[in-house]
Short mmCIF file of N, CA and C in Angstrom, two decimals:
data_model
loop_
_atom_site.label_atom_id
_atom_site.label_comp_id
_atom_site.label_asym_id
_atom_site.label_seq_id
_atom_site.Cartn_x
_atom_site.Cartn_y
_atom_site.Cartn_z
N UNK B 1 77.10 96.97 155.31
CA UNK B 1 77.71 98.28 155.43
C UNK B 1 76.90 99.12 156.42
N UNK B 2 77.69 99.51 157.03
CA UNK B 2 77.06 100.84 158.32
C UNK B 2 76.20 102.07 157.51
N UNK B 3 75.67 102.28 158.39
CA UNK B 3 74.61 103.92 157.91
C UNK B 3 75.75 105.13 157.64
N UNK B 4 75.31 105.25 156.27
CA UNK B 4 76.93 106.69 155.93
C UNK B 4 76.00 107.64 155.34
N UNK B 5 76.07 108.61 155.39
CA UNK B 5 75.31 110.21 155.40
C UNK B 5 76.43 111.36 155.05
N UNK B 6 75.97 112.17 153.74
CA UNK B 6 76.41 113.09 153.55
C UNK B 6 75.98 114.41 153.25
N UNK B 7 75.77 115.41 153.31
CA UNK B 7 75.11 116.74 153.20
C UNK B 7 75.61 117.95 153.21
N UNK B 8 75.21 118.95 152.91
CA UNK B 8 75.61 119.98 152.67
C UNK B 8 74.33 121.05 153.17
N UNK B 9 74.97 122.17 153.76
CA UNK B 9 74.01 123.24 153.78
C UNK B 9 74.59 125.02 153.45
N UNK B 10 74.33 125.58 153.20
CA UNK B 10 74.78 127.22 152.82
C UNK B 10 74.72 128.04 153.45
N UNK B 11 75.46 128.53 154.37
CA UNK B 11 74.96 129.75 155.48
C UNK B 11 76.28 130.92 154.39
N UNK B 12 75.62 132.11 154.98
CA UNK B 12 76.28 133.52 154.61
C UNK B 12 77.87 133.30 154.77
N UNK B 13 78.51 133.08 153.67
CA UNK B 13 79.91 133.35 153.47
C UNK B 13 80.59 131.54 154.04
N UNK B 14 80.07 130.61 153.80
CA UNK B 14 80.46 129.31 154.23
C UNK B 14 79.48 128.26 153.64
N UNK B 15 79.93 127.06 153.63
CA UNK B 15 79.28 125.83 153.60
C UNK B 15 79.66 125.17 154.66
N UNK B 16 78.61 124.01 154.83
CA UNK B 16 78.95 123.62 156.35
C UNK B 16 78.48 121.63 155.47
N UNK B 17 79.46 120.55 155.71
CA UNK B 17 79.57 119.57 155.27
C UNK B 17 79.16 118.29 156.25
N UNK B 18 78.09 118.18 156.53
CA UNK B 18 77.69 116.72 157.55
C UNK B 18 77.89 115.66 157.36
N UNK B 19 79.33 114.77 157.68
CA UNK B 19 79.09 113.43 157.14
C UNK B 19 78.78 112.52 158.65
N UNK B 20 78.11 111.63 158.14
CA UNK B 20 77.84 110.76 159.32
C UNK B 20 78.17 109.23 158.80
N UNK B 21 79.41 108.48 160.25
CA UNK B 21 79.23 106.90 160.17
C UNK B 21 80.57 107.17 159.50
N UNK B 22 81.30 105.57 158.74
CA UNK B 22 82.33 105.23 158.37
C UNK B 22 83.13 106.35 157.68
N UNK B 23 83.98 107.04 157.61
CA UNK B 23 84.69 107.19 156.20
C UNK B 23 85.95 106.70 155.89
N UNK B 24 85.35 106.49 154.79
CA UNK B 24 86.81 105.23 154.23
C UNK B 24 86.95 105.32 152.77
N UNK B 25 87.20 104.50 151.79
CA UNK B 25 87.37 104.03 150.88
C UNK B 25 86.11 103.85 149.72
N UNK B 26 85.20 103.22 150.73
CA UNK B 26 84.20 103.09 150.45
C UNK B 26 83.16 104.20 149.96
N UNK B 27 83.39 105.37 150.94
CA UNK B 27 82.30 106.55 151.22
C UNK B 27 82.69 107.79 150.95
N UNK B 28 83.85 107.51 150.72
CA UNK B 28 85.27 109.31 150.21
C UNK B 28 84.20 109.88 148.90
N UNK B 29 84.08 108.96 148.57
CA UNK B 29 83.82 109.16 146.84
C UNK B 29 82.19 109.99 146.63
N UNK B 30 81.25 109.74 147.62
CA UNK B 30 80.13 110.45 147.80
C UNK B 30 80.68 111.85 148.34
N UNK B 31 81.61 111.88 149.54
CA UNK B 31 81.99 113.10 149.77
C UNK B 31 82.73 114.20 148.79
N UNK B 32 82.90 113.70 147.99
CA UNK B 32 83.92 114.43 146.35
C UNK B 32 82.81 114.91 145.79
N UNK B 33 81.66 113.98 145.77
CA UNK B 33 80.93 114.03 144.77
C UNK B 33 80.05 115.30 145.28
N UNK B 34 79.46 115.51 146.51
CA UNK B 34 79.21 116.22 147.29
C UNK B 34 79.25 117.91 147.31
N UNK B 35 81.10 117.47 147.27
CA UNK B 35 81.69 118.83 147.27
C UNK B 35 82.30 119.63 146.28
N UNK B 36 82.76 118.66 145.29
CA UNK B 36 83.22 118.90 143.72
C UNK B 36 82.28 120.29 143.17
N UNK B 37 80.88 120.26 143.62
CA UNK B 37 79.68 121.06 142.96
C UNK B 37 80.42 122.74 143.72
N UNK B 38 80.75 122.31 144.57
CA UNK B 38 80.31 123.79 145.30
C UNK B 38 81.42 124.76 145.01
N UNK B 39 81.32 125.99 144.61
CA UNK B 39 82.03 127.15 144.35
C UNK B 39 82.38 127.92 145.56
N UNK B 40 83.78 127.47 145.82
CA UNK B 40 84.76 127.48 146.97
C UNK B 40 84.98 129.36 147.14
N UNK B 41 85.13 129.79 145.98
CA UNK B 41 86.01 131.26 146.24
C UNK B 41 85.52 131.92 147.27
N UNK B 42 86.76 132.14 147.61
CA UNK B 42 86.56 132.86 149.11
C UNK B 42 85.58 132.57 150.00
N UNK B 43 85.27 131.29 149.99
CA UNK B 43 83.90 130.69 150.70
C UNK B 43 84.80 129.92 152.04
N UNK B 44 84.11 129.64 153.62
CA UNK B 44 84.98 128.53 154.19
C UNK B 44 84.12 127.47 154.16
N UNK B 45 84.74 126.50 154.44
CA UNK B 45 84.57 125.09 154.09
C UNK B 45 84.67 124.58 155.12
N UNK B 46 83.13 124.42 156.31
CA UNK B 46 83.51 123.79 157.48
C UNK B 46 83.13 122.42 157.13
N UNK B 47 83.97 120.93 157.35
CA UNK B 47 83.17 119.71 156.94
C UNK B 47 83.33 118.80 158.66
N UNK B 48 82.00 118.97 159.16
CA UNK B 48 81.70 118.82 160.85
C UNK B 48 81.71 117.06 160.53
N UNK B 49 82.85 116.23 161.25
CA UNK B 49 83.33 115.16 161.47
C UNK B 49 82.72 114.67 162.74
N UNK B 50 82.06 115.22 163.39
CA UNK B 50 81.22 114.74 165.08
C UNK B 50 80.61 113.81 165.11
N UNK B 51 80.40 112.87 163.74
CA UNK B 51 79.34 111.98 163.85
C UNK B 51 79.65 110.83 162.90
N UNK B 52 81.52 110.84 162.54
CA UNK B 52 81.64 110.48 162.18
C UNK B 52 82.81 109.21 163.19
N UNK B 53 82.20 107.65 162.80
CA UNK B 53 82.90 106.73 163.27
C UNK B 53 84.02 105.86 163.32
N UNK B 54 84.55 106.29 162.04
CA UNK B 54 85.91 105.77 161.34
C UNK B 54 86.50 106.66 160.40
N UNK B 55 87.79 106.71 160.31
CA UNK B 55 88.26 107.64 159.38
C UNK B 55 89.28 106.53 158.76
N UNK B 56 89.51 106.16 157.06
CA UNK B 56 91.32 105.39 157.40
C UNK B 56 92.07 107.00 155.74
N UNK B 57 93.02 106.15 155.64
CA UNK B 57 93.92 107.05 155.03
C UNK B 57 93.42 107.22 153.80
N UNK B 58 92.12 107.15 153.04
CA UNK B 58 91.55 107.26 151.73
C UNK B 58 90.66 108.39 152.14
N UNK B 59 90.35 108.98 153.16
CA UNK B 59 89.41 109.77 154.09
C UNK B 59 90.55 110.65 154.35
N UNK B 60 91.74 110.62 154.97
CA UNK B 60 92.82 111.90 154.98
C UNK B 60 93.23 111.84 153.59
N UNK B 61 93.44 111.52 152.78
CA UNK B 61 94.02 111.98 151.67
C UNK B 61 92.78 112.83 150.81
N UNK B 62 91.47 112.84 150.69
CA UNK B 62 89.90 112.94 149.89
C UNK B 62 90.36 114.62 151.12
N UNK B 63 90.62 114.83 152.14
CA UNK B 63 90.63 115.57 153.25
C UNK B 63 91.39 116.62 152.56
N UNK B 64 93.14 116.14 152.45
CA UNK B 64 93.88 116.63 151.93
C UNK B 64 93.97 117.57 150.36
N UNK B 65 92.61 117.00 149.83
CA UNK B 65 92.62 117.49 148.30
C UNK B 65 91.63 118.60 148.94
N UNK B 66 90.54 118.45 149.31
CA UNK B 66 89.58 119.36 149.21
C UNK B 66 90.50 120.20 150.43
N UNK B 67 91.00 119.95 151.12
CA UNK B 67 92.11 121.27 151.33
C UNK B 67 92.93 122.36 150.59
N UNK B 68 93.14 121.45 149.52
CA UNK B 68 94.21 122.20 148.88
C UNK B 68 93.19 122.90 147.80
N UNK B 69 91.85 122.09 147.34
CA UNK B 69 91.12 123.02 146.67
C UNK B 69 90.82 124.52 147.21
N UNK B 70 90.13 124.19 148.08
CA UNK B 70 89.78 125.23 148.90
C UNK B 70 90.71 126.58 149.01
N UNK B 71 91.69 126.35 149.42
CA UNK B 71 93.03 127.04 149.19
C UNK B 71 93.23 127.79 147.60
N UNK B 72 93.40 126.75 146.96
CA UNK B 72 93.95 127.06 145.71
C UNK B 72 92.73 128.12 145.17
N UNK B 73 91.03 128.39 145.59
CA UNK B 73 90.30 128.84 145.07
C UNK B 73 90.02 129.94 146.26
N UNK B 74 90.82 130.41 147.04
CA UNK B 74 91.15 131.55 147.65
C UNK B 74 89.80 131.01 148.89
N UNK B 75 89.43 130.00 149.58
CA UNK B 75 88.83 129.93 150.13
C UNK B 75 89.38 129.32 151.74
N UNK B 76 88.93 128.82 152.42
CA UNK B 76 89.35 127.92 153.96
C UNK B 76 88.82 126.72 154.40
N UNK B 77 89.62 126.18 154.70
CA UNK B 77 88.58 124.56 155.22
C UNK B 77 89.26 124.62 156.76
N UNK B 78 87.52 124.22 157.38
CA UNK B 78 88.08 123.95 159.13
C UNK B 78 87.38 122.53 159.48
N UNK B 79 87.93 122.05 159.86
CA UNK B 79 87.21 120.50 160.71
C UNK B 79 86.47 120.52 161.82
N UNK B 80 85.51 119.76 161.52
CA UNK B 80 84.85 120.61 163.24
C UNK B 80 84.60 119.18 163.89
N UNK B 81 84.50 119.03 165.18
CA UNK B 81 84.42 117.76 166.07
C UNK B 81 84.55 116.71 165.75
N UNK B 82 86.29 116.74 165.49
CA UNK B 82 86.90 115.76 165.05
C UNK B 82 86.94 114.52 166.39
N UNK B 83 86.79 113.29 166.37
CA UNK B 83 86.89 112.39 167.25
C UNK B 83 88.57 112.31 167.45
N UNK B 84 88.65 111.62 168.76
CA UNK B 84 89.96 111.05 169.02
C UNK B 84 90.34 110.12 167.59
N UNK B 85 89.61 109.23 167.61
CA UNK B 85 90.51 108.12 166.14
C UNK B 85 90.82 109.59 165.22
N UNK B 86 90.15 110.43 164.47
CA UNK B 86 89.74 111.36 163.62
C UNK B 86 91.34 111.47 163.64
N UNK B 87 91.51 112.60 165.36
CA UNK B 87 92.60 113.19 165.37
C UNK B 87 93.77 112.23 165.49
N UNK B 88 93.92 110.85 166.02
CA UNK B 88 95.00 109.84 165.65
C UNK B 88 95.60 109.93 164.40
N UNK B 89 94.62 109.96 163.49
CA UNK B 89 95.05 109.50 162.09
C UNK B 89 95.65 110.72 161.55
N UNK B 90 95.45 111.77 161.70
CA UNK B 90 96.18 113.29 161.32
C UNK B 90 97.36 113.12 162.35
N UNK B 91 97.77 113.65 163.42
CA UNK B 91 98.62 112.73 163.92
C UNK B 91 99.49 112.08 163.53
N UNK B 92 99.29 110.63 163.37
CA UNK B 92 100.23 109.69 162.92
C UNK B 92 101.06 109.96 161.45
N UNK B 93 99.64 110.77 160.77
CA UNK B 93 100.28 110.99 159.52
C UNK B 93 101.20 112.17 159.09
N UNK B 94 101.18 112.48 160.86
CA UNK B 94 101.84 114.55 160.17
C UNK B 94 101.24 115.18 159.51
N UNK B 95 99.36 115.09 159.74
CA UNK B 95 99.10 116.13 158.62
C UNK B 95 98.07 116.81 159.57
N UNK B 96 98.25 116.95 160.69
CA UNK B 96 97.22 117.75 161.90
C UNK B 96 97.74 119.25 161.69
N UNK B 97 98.61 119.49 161.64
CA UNK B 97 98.81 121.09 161.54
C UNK B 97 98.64 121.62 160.23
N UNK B 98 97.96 121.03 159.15
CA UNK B 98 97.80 121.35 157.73
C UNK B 98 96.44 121.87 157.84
N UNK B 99 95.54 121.30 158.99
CA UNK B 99 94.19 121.76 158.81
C UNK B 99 93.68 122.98 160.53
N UNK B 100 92.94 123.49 160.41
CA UNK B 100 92.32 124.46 161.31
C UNK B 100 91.19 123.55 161.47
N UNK B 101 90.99 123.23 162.99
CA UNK B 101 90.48 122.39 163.82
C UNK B 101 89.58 123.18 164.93
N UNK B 102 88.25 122.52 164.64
CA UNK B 102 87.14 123.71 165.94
C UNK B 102 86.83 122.25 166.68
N UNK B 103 87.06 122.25 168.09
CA UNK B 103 86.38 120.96 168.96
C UNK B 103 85.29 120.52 168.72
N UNK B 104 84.50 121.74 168.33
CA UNK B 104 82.76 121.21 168.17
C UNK B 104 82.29 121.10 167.12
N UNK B 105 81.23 120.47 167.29
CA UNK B 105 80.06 120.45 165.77
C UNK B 105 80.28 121.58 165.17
N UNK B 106 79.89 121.80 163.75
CA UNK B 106 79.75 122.91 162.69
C UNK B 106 78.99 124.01 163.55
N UNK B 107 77.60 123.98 164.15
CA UNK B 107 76.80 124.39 164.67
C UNK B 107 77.51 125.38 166.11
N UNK B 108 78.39 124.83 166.47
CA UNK B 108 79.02 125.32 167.88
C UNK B 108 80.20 126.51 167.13
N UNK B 109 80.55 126.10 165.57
CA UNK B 109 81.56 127.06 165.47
C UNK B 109 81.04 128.38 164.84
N UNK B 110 81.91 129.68 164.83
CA UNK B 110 81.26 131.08 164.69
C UNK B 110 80.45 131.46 165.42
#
């Protein structure tokens, strides 16, 4: 299995979500685990994808929930330097206009 990395850090009025390497099937489940903790209200939810090498549809759907959490707990989720595959797979699936998309790393956005 490839090098997979997940993290979290707290800046004023946001969390900012680092995953690095595969996400799949395999690695969704650290990212839940990750983010499940954190108290969304009215918080945004940037989770910076720039370093990430694979995405398949167990990774947009894990995407799709902590979207709708986020939401449902009056908060925002933005994607930040999403790769070409990244953005294929939103795309293909019709679910690219569900999320707010920054070109760059977490670090480049705000």
């Amino acid at each position: 299995m490839r090098s997979f990395d997940v993290g979290v850090t707290r800046q004023t009025g946001r969390f900012v979500v680092f995953v690095t390497g595969e996400l799949d099937i395999n690695t969704c489940p650290r990212v839940t685990e990750t983010t499940d903790s954190l108290p969304l209200q009215g918080q945004t939810l940037l989770v910076d994808l720039s370093a990430v090498t694979f995405m398949d549809s167990a990774a947009l759907n894990m995407l799709l929930r902590l979207r709708h959490r986020a939401h449902a707990e009056g908060g925002t989720l933005k994607l930040c330097g999403a790769s070409d595959q990244t953005l294929q797979v939103l795309d293909v699936s019709g679910t690219r206009s569900l999320f707010a998309l920054s070109p760059g790393p977490a670090q480049e956005t705000y």
